[in-house]
Every structure is written in C-alpha cells, then in structure tokens.
Amino acid sequence: MKQLLNKLPFALILSATFLFSPLSFSEPPNLTVIKNEVKQYHDSGQYEKELAKVTHKAQQYIDHQARLNHSHNPHQKLAIVLDIDETSLSNYKYMIKRDFTGTHSQFHHDIMAANAPAIKPTLALYKDALHHGVKVFFVTGRHQSEYDATKRNLIKAGYTQWAGLYLRPNNYHNKSIIPFKSHTRELISQKGYTILATIGDQYSDLKGGFAEKGFKLPNPYYYLP
C-alpha cells in the first residue's frame, strides 16, 4: 500500500485527503463586537486622523504637480476627481442611527435631505486644489435622480464650485461601479484634462485607469464593489 501511495500524484493524494477529512471552519468575529470597534475607531478621532493623513499626502502631490505645470509652457489642464459619500460628505450620523444597516429607500431619503456635513480634510484639499488652478470633478455612485439634492448638499457643505458633477445613470445595472467611474474619468480626459488624482473611500473609486494616482481614504463602514 505504501508503495502504491508513493506512485500516486501528489495532487490526487491531496484531493483524497480533503474528500475524506471533515471540514473545519473558524467562527467569524462577533458582529456586535465589530460594530463597537468601528464606533470606537470613529469616536476616538483615529478615523479623522487617518483621513487627514491620506488627504495631506494627496494634497502635497497635487500641489507639487501644479507647481511643475506652472513652470511648463504650454500648461496642461489639470484636474482631480473626488468621490462624494465618505469622501467629500459624511453619512456617519445616519449610519450610526440605523446601526450600520439600511435599505435603498432609506439611503435615498438620506441623500434627498441634502444635509450631510463636509469631511473637513477633503474640503481643505478641495479648496487648495482650486487655489492652485486645478479643476475639481465629482464622480459618485449616487443615482442621477438625486442630482439636485446632491448639488444642494455640496454647496451647503462648502463645495461651491466644480468643473463637473457626474452621477450614476438611473438605468445602470452593473454590480460594480468601476465601469461607470472609469468611463467618466475617460470622458474627462477626452476633454483635454490630465487627472492628477482620483480620491475615494472605496478601491472601486480608484480602479479602471485614466488618473495619474489614486488615494484610498479609510472606510470601515461599508464596501462597494
């Protein structure tokens, strides 16, 4: 028997081991404990510190590229792309109220209220970019039907000017937001802009190209593909 086993391919032996061995799964972390850790992360100030760290790094990069551009002739048309939820505006007060749950209808109601406060480090980055002659485009997964409320909220929060505000089409059915955001950055590039940075709280805000750099902000609250 031993000689027979020695002649069998390793992959076959491994497959047989899994087939006849009981599967064991470790218990995932307790959901209540995780939620409490997320609350502590926010309330301790660590969340805002990490936001400020990433936005400061992005701001330094944008300022450096803007200075280089000013020394060149002709100048490039420079731009940055900002996501909105948990990047430019904070929905934490709604998330904590519903214990990090909610329906599409509730999320829509929150957006239509148009009263989400600005994320301060991002607002500072936004103002600095404009000061250096860099145009700002907002590209968000919010639906086109929420355009007017989104516009009001941005202005109320201090984002009073932009070169473009793009929302997801109402008939967009792709499970991932990447194709929409990537295509929108492509459209901006086709207008002659060099997108220095795309900044968002999800990796899906950064993927798909058409930006020189991507900066990922912290978001332990939810995940969007």
mmCIF file of C-alpha atoms in Angstrom:
data_model
loop_
_atom_site.group_PDB
_atom_site.id
_atom_site.type_symbol
_atom_site.label_atom_id
_atom_site.label_comp_id
_atom_site.label_asym_id
_atom_site.label_seq_id
_atom_site.Cartn_x
_atom_site.Cartn_y
_atom_site.Cartn_z
ATOM 1 C CA MET A 1 0.000 0.000 0.000
ATOM 2 C CA LYS A 2 2.825 2.351 0.879
ATOM 3 C CA GLN A 3 4.470 1.656 -2.497
ATOM 4 C CA LEU A 4 1.172 2.436 -4.253
ATOM 5 C CA LEU A 5 0.818 5.759 -2.443
ATOM 6 C CA ASN A 6 4.347 6.694 -3.399
ATOM 7 C CA LYS A 7 3.403 6.289 -7.072
ATOM 8 C CA LEU A 8 0.215 8.382 -6.893
ATOM 9 C CA PRO A 9 0.421 12.042 -7.960
ATOM 10 C CA PHE A 10 0.640 14.438 -5.033
ATOM 11 C CA ALA A 11 -2.445 16.372 -6.209
ATOM 12 C CA LEU A 12 -4.519 13.155 -6.141
ATOM 13 C CA ILE A 13 -3.406 12.350 -2.616
ATOM 14 C CA LEU A 14 -4.206 15.931 -1.528
ATOM 15 C CA SER A 15 -7.662 15.744 -3.112
ATOM 16 C CA ALA A 16 -8.394 12.469 -1.340
ATOM 17 C CA THR A 17 -7.287 13.972 1.966
ATOM 18 C CA PHE A 18 -9.779 16.842 1.628
ATOM 19 C CA LEU A 19 -12.506 14.491 0.398
ATOM 20 C CA PHE A 20 -12.376 12.160 3.384
ATOM 21 C CA SER A 21 -11.379 14.683 6.061
ATOM 22 C CA PRO A 22 -14.010 16.657 7.994
ATOM 23 C CA LEU A 23 -14.031 20.343 7.014
ATOM 24 C CA SER A 24 -13.392 22.811 9.798
ATOM 25 C CA PHE A 25 -14.307 26.481 9.743
ATOM 26 C CA SER A 26 -13.299 29.017 12.358
ATOM 27 C CA GLU A 27 -16.055 31.159 13.804
ATOM 28 C CA PRO A 28 -16.028 34.672 12.260
ATOM 29 C CA PRO A 29 -15.639 37.710 14.531
ATOM 30 C CA ASN A 30 -18.728 38.654 16.520
ATOM 31 C CA LEU A 31 -20.766 41.287 14.679
ATOM 32 C CA THR A 32 -21.650 43.288 17.794
ATOM 33 C CA VAL A 33 -18.002 43.445 18.818
ATOM 34 C CA ILE A 34 -17.004 44.619 15.336
ATOM 35 C CA LYS A 35 -19.644 47.356 15.331
ATOM 36 C CA ASN A 36 -18.430 48.585 18.702
ATOM 37 C CA GLU A 37 -14.855 48.638 17.427
ATOM 38 C CA VAL A 38 -15.953 50.689 14.416
ATOM 39 C CA LYS A 39 -17.730 53.180 16.690
ATOM 40 C CA GLN A 40 -14.634 53.468 18.860
ATOM 41 C CA TYR A 41 -12.471 53.965 15.769
ATOM 42 C CA HIS A 42 -14.660 56.904 14.757
ATOM 43 C CA ASP A 43 -15.292 58.427 18.185
ATOM 44 C CA SER A 44 -11.656 58.241 19.299
ATOM 45 C CA GLY A 45 -10.629 60.567 16.485
ATOM 46 C CA GLN A 46 -8.471 57.915 14.822
ATOM 47 C CA TYR A 47 -10.712 57.844 11.759
ATOM 48 C CA GLU A 48 -10.301 61.573 11.126
ATOM 49 C CA LYS A 49 -6.559 61.348 11.773
ATOM 50 C CA GLU A 50 -6.196 58.707 9.082
ATOM 51 C CA LEU A 51 -8.403 60.706 6.736
ATOM 52 C CA ALA A 52 -6.200 63.740 7.298
ATOM 53 C CA LYS A 53 -3.055 61.675 6.721
ATOM 54 C CA VAL A 54 -4.194 60.432 3.315
ATOM 55 C CA THR A 55 -5.622 63.773 2.160
ATOM 56 C CA HIS A 56 -2.444 65.583 3.242
ATOM 57 C CA LYS A 57 -0.375 63.164 1.183
ATOM 58 C CA ALA A 58 -2.683 63.702 -1.790
ATOM 59 C CA GLN A 59 -2.576 67.466 -1.343
ATOM 60 C CA GLN A 60 1.221 67.519 -1.320
ATOM 61 C CA TYR A 61 1.293 65.505 -4.520
ATOM 62 C CA ILE A 62 -1.311 67.715 -6.240
ATOM 63 C CA ASP A 63 0.465 70.931 -5.191
ATOM 64 C CA HIS A 64 3.794 69.605 -6.461
ATOM 65 C CA GLN A 65 2.310 68.655 -9.834
ATOM 66 C CA ALA A 66 0.579 72.039 -10.096
ATOM 67 C CA ARG A 67 3.856 73.883 -9.446
ATOM 68 C CA LEU A 68 5.628 71.807 -12.078
ATOM 69 C CA ASN A 69 2.829 72.547 -14.521
ATOM 70 C CA HIS A 70 3.121 76.294 -13.952
ATOM 71 C CA SER A 71 6.785 76.110 -14.951
ATOM 72 C CA HIS A 72 5.934 74.463 -18.272
ATOM 73 C CA ASN A 73 4.676 76.125 -21.406
ATOM 74 C CA PRO A 74 2.092 75.328 -22.607
ATOM 75 C CA HIS A 75 0.325 74.457 -19.373
ATOM 76 C CA GLN A 76 -1.676 71.276 -19.031
ATOM 77 C CA LYS A 77 -5.312 71.375 -17.942
ATOM 78 C CA LEU A 78 -5.065 69.709 -14.542
ATOM 79 C CA ALA A 79 -7.925 68.096 -12.626
ATOM 80 C CA ILE A 80 -8.739 65.818 -9.724
ATOM 81 C CA VAL A 81 -11.733 63.528 -9.253
ATOM 82 C CA LEU A 82 -13.464 63.282 -5.892
ATOM 83 C CA ASP A 83 -15.990 60.700 -4.774
ATOM 84 C CA ILE A 84 -18.796 62.071 -2.576
ATOM 85 C CA ASP A 85 -20.081 59.712 0.147
ATOM 86 C CA GLU A 86 -17.489 59.103 2.882
ATOM 87 C CA THR A 87 -15.014 61.082 0.777
ATOM 88 C CA SER A 88 -16.440 64.596 0.443
ATOM 89 C CA LEU A 89 -19.562 64.229 2.604
ATOM 90 C CA SER A 90 -20.108 62.171 5.746
ATOM 91 C CA ASN A 91 -23.156 59.963 6.290
ATOM 92 C CA TYR A 92 -21.999 58.732 9.681
ATOM 93 C CA LYS A 93 -24.922 60.263 11.575
ATOM 94 C CA TYR A 94 -27.320 58.152 9.500
ATOM 95 C CA MET A 95 -25.209 55.010 9.717
ATOM 96 C CA ILE A 96 -24.925 55.163 13.492
ATOM 97 C CA LYS A 97 -28.652 55.892 13.851
ATOM 98 C CA ARG A 98 -29.503 52.675 11.975
ATOM 99 C CA ASP A 99 -26.699 50.596 13.493
ATOM 100 C CA PHE A 100 -24.878 50.387 10.119
ATOM 101 C CA THR A 101 -27.882 48.895 8.300
ATOM 102 C CA GLY A 102 -30.417 50.358 5.887
ATOM 103 C CA THR A 103 -32.456 49.870 2.741
ATOM 104 C CA HIS A 104 -32.062 51.557 -0.637
ATOM 105 C CA SER A 105 -35.151 53.601 0.186
ATOM 106 C CA GLN A 106 -33.599 54.835 3.428
ATOM 107 C CA PHE A 107 -30.313 55.698 1.719
ATOM 108 C CA HIS A 108 -32.243 57.638 -0.922
ATOM 109 C CA HIS A 109 -34.149 59.506 1.799
ATOM 110 C CA ASP A 110 -30.841 60.471 3.458
ATOM 111 C CA ILE A 111 -29.468 61.836 0.196
ATOM 112 C CA MET A 112 -32.627 63.803 -0.592
ATOM 113 C CA ALA A 113 -32.386 65.500 2.819
ATOM 114 C CA ALA A 114 -29.228 67.184 1.457
ATOM 115 C CA ASN A 115 -27.757 67.843 4.900
ATOM 116 C CA ALA A 116 -24.666 65.630 5.116
ATOM 117 C CA PRO A 117 -21.713 67.600 6.537
ATOM 118 C CA ALA A 118 -18.409 68.016 4.749
ATOM 119 C CA ILE A 119 -15.466 65.783 5.549
ATOM 120 C CA LYS A 120 -13.134 68.551 6.634
ATOM 121 C CA PRO A 121 -9.783 67.205 5.385
ATOM 122 C CA THR A 122 -11.292 66.665 1.929
ATOM 123 C CA LEU A 123 -12.846 70.134 1.922
ATOM 124 C CA ALA A 124 -9.428 71.592 2.709
ATOM 125 C CA LEU A 125 -7.880 69.585 -0.137
ATOM 126 C CA TYR A 126 -10.640 70.753 -2.478
ATOM 127 C CA LYS A 127 -10.041 74.434 -1.658
ATOM 128 C CA ASP A 128 -6.292 74.035 -2.005
ATOM 129 C CA ALA A 129 -6.656 72.374 -5.415
ATOM 130 C CA LEU A 130 -8.785 75.257 -6.691
ATOM 131 C CA HIS A 131 -6.269 77.738 -5.297
ATOM 132 C CA HIS A 132 -3.560 76.068 -7.399
ATOM 133 C CA GLY A 133 -5.664 76.196 -10.548
ATOM 134 C CA VAL A 134 -6.625 72.512 -10.505
ATOM 135 C CA LYS A 135 -10.190 71.786 -11.600
ATOM 136 C CA VAL A 136 -12.362 69.520 -9.451
ATOM 137 C CA PHE A 137 -14.789 66.920 -10.772
ATOM 138 C CA PHE A 138 -17.187 64.975 -8.542
ATOM 139 C CA VAL A 139 -17.960 61.430 -9.692
ATOM 140 C CA THR A 140 -20.339 59.480 -7.472
ATOM 141 C CA GLY A 141 -22.308 56.255 -7.363
ATOM 142 C CA ARG A 142 -25.402 58.218 -6.373
ATOM 143 C CA HIS A 143 -28.189 57.973 -8.945
ATOM 144 C CA GLN A 144 -28.948 60.675 -11.478
ATOM 145 C CA SER A 145 -32.375 61.174 -9.888
ATOM 146 C CA GLU A 146 -30.525 62.508 -6.817
ATOM 147 C CA TYR A 147 -28.626 65.164 -8.781
ATOM 148 C CA ASP A 148 -30.421 68.272 -7.463
ATOM 149 C CA ALA A 149 -30.229 67.159 -3.827
ATOM 150 C CA THR A 150 -26.549 66.267 -4.240
ATOM 151 C CA LYS A 151 -25.808 69.666 -5.777
ATOM 152 C CA ARG A 152 -27.577 71.466 -2.904
ATOM 153 C CA ASN A 153 -25.747 69.410 -0.308
ATOM 154 C CA LEU A 154 -22.311 70.021 -1.844
ATOM 155 C CA ILE A 155 -22.873 73.772 -1.942
ATOM 156 C CA LYS A 156 -24.238 73.823 1.604
ATOM 157 C CA ALA A 157 -21.193 71.872 2.816
ATOM 158 C CA GLY A 158 -18.741 74.346 1.225
ATOM 159 C CA TYR A 159 -18.051 72.781 -2.169
ATOM 160 C CA THR A 160 -19.332 75.794 -4.067
ATOM 161 C CA GLN A 161 -17.751 75.261 -7.490
ATOM 162 C CA TRP A 162 -16.687 72.387 -9.687
ATOM 163 C CA ALA A 163 -15.942 71.610 -13.305
ATOM 164 C CA GLY A 164 -18.319 68.650 -13.428
ATOM 165 C CA LEU A 165 -20.720 66.614 -11.317
ATOM 166 C CA TYR A 166 -21.361 63.087 -12.594
ATOM 167 C CA LEU A 167 -23.908 60.690 -11.073
ATOM 168 C CA ARG A 168 -24.623 57.092 -11.971
ATOM 169 C CA PRO A 169 -27.348 56.735 -14.636
ATOM 170 C CA ASN A 170 -30.668 55.501 -13.257
ATOM 171 C CA ASN A 171 -30.576 52.550 -15.664
ATOM 172 C CA TYR A 172 -27.060 51.446 -14.662
ATOM 173 C CA HIS A 173 -27.271 47.761 -13.676
ATOM 174 C CA ASN A 174 -23.640 46.647 -13.426
ATOM 175 C CA LYS A 175 -22.906 45.204 -9.975
ATOM 176 C CA SER A 176 -19.613 47.092 -9.891
ATOM 177 C CA ILE A 177 -19.292 50.870 -10.014
ATOM 178 C CA ILE A 178 -15.850 50.602 -11.632
ATOM 179 C CA PRO A 179 -17.038 50.720 -15.283
ATOM 180 C CA PHE A 180 -19.064 53.898 -14.645
ATOM 181 C CA LYS A 181 -16.332 55.710 -12.763
ATOM 182 C CA SER A 182 -13.582 54.628 -15.127
ATOM 183 C CA HIS A 183 -15.601 55.650 -18.185
ATOM 184 C CA THR A 184 -16.386 59.023 -16.619
ATOM 185 C CA ARG A 185 -12.698 59.683 -15.990
ATOM 186 C CA GLU A 186 -12.071 58.735 -19.615
ATOM 187 C CA LEU A 187 -14.654 61.321 -20.722
ATOM 188 C CA ILE A 188 -12.958 63.965 -18.564
ATOM 189 C CA SER A 189 -9.593 63.053 -20.079
ATOM 190 C CA GLN A 190 -11.068 63.371 -23.566
ATOM 191 C CA LYS A 191 -11.927 66.977 -22.720
ATOM 192 C CA GLY A 192 -8.206 67.622 -22.501
ATOM 193 C CA TYR A 193 -7.700 67.254 -18.751
ATOM 194 C CA THR A 194 -4.860 65.434 -17.070
ATOM 195 C CA ILE A 195 -6.413 63.831 -13.990
ATOM 196 C CA LEU A 196 -3.720 64.048 -11.357
ATOM 197 C CA ALA A 197 -5.597 62.031 -8.770
ATOM 198 C CA THR A 198 -8.791 60.154 -8.110
ATOM 199 C CA ILE A 199 -9.694 60.142 -4.424
ATOM 200 C CA GLY A 200 -12.268 57.915 -2.778
ATOM 201 C CA ASP A 201 -13.121 55.691 0.170
ATOM 202 C CA GLN A 202 -13.515 52.517 -1.935
ATOM 203 C CA TYR A 203 -10.938 50.740 -4.063
ATOM 204 C CA SER A 204 -13.583 50.758 -6.791
ATOM 205 C CA ASP A 205 -13.178 54.571 -6.838
ATOM 206 C CA LEU A 206 -9.584 54.129 -7.921
ATOM 207 C CA LYS A 207 -9.609 51.212 -10.341
ATOM 208 C CA GLY A 208 -10.002 51.422 -14.100
ATOM 209 C CA GLY A 209 -7.283 53.888 -15.059
ATOM 210 C CA PHE A 210 -7.479 57.415 -16.511
ATOM 211 C CA ALA A 211 -5.814 59.013 -13.470
ATOM 212 C CA GLU A 212 -2.167 59.528 -12.604
ATOM 213 C CA LYS A 213 -2.610 58.416 -8.992
ATOM 214 C CA GLY A 214 -5.272 57.019 -6.672
ATOM 215 C CA PHE A 215 -5.675 57.821 -2.983
ATOM 216 C CA LYS A 216 -7.778 55.489 -0.822
ATOM 217 C CA LEU A 217 -9.458 57.027 2.227
ATOM 218 C CA PRO A 218 -10.392 54.826 5.195
ATOM 219 C CA ASN A 219 -13.947 53.473 5.357
ATOM 220 C CA PRO A 220 -14.709 50.603 7.754
ATOM 221 C CA TYR A 221 -18.467 51.170 7.460
ATOM 222 C CA TYR A 222 -19.395 49.509 4.162
ATOM 223 C CA TYR A 223 -17.979 48.027 0.972
ATOM 224 C CA LEU A 224 -18.913 48.826 -2.623
ATOM 225 C CA PRO A 225 -17.544 46.667 -5.467
#
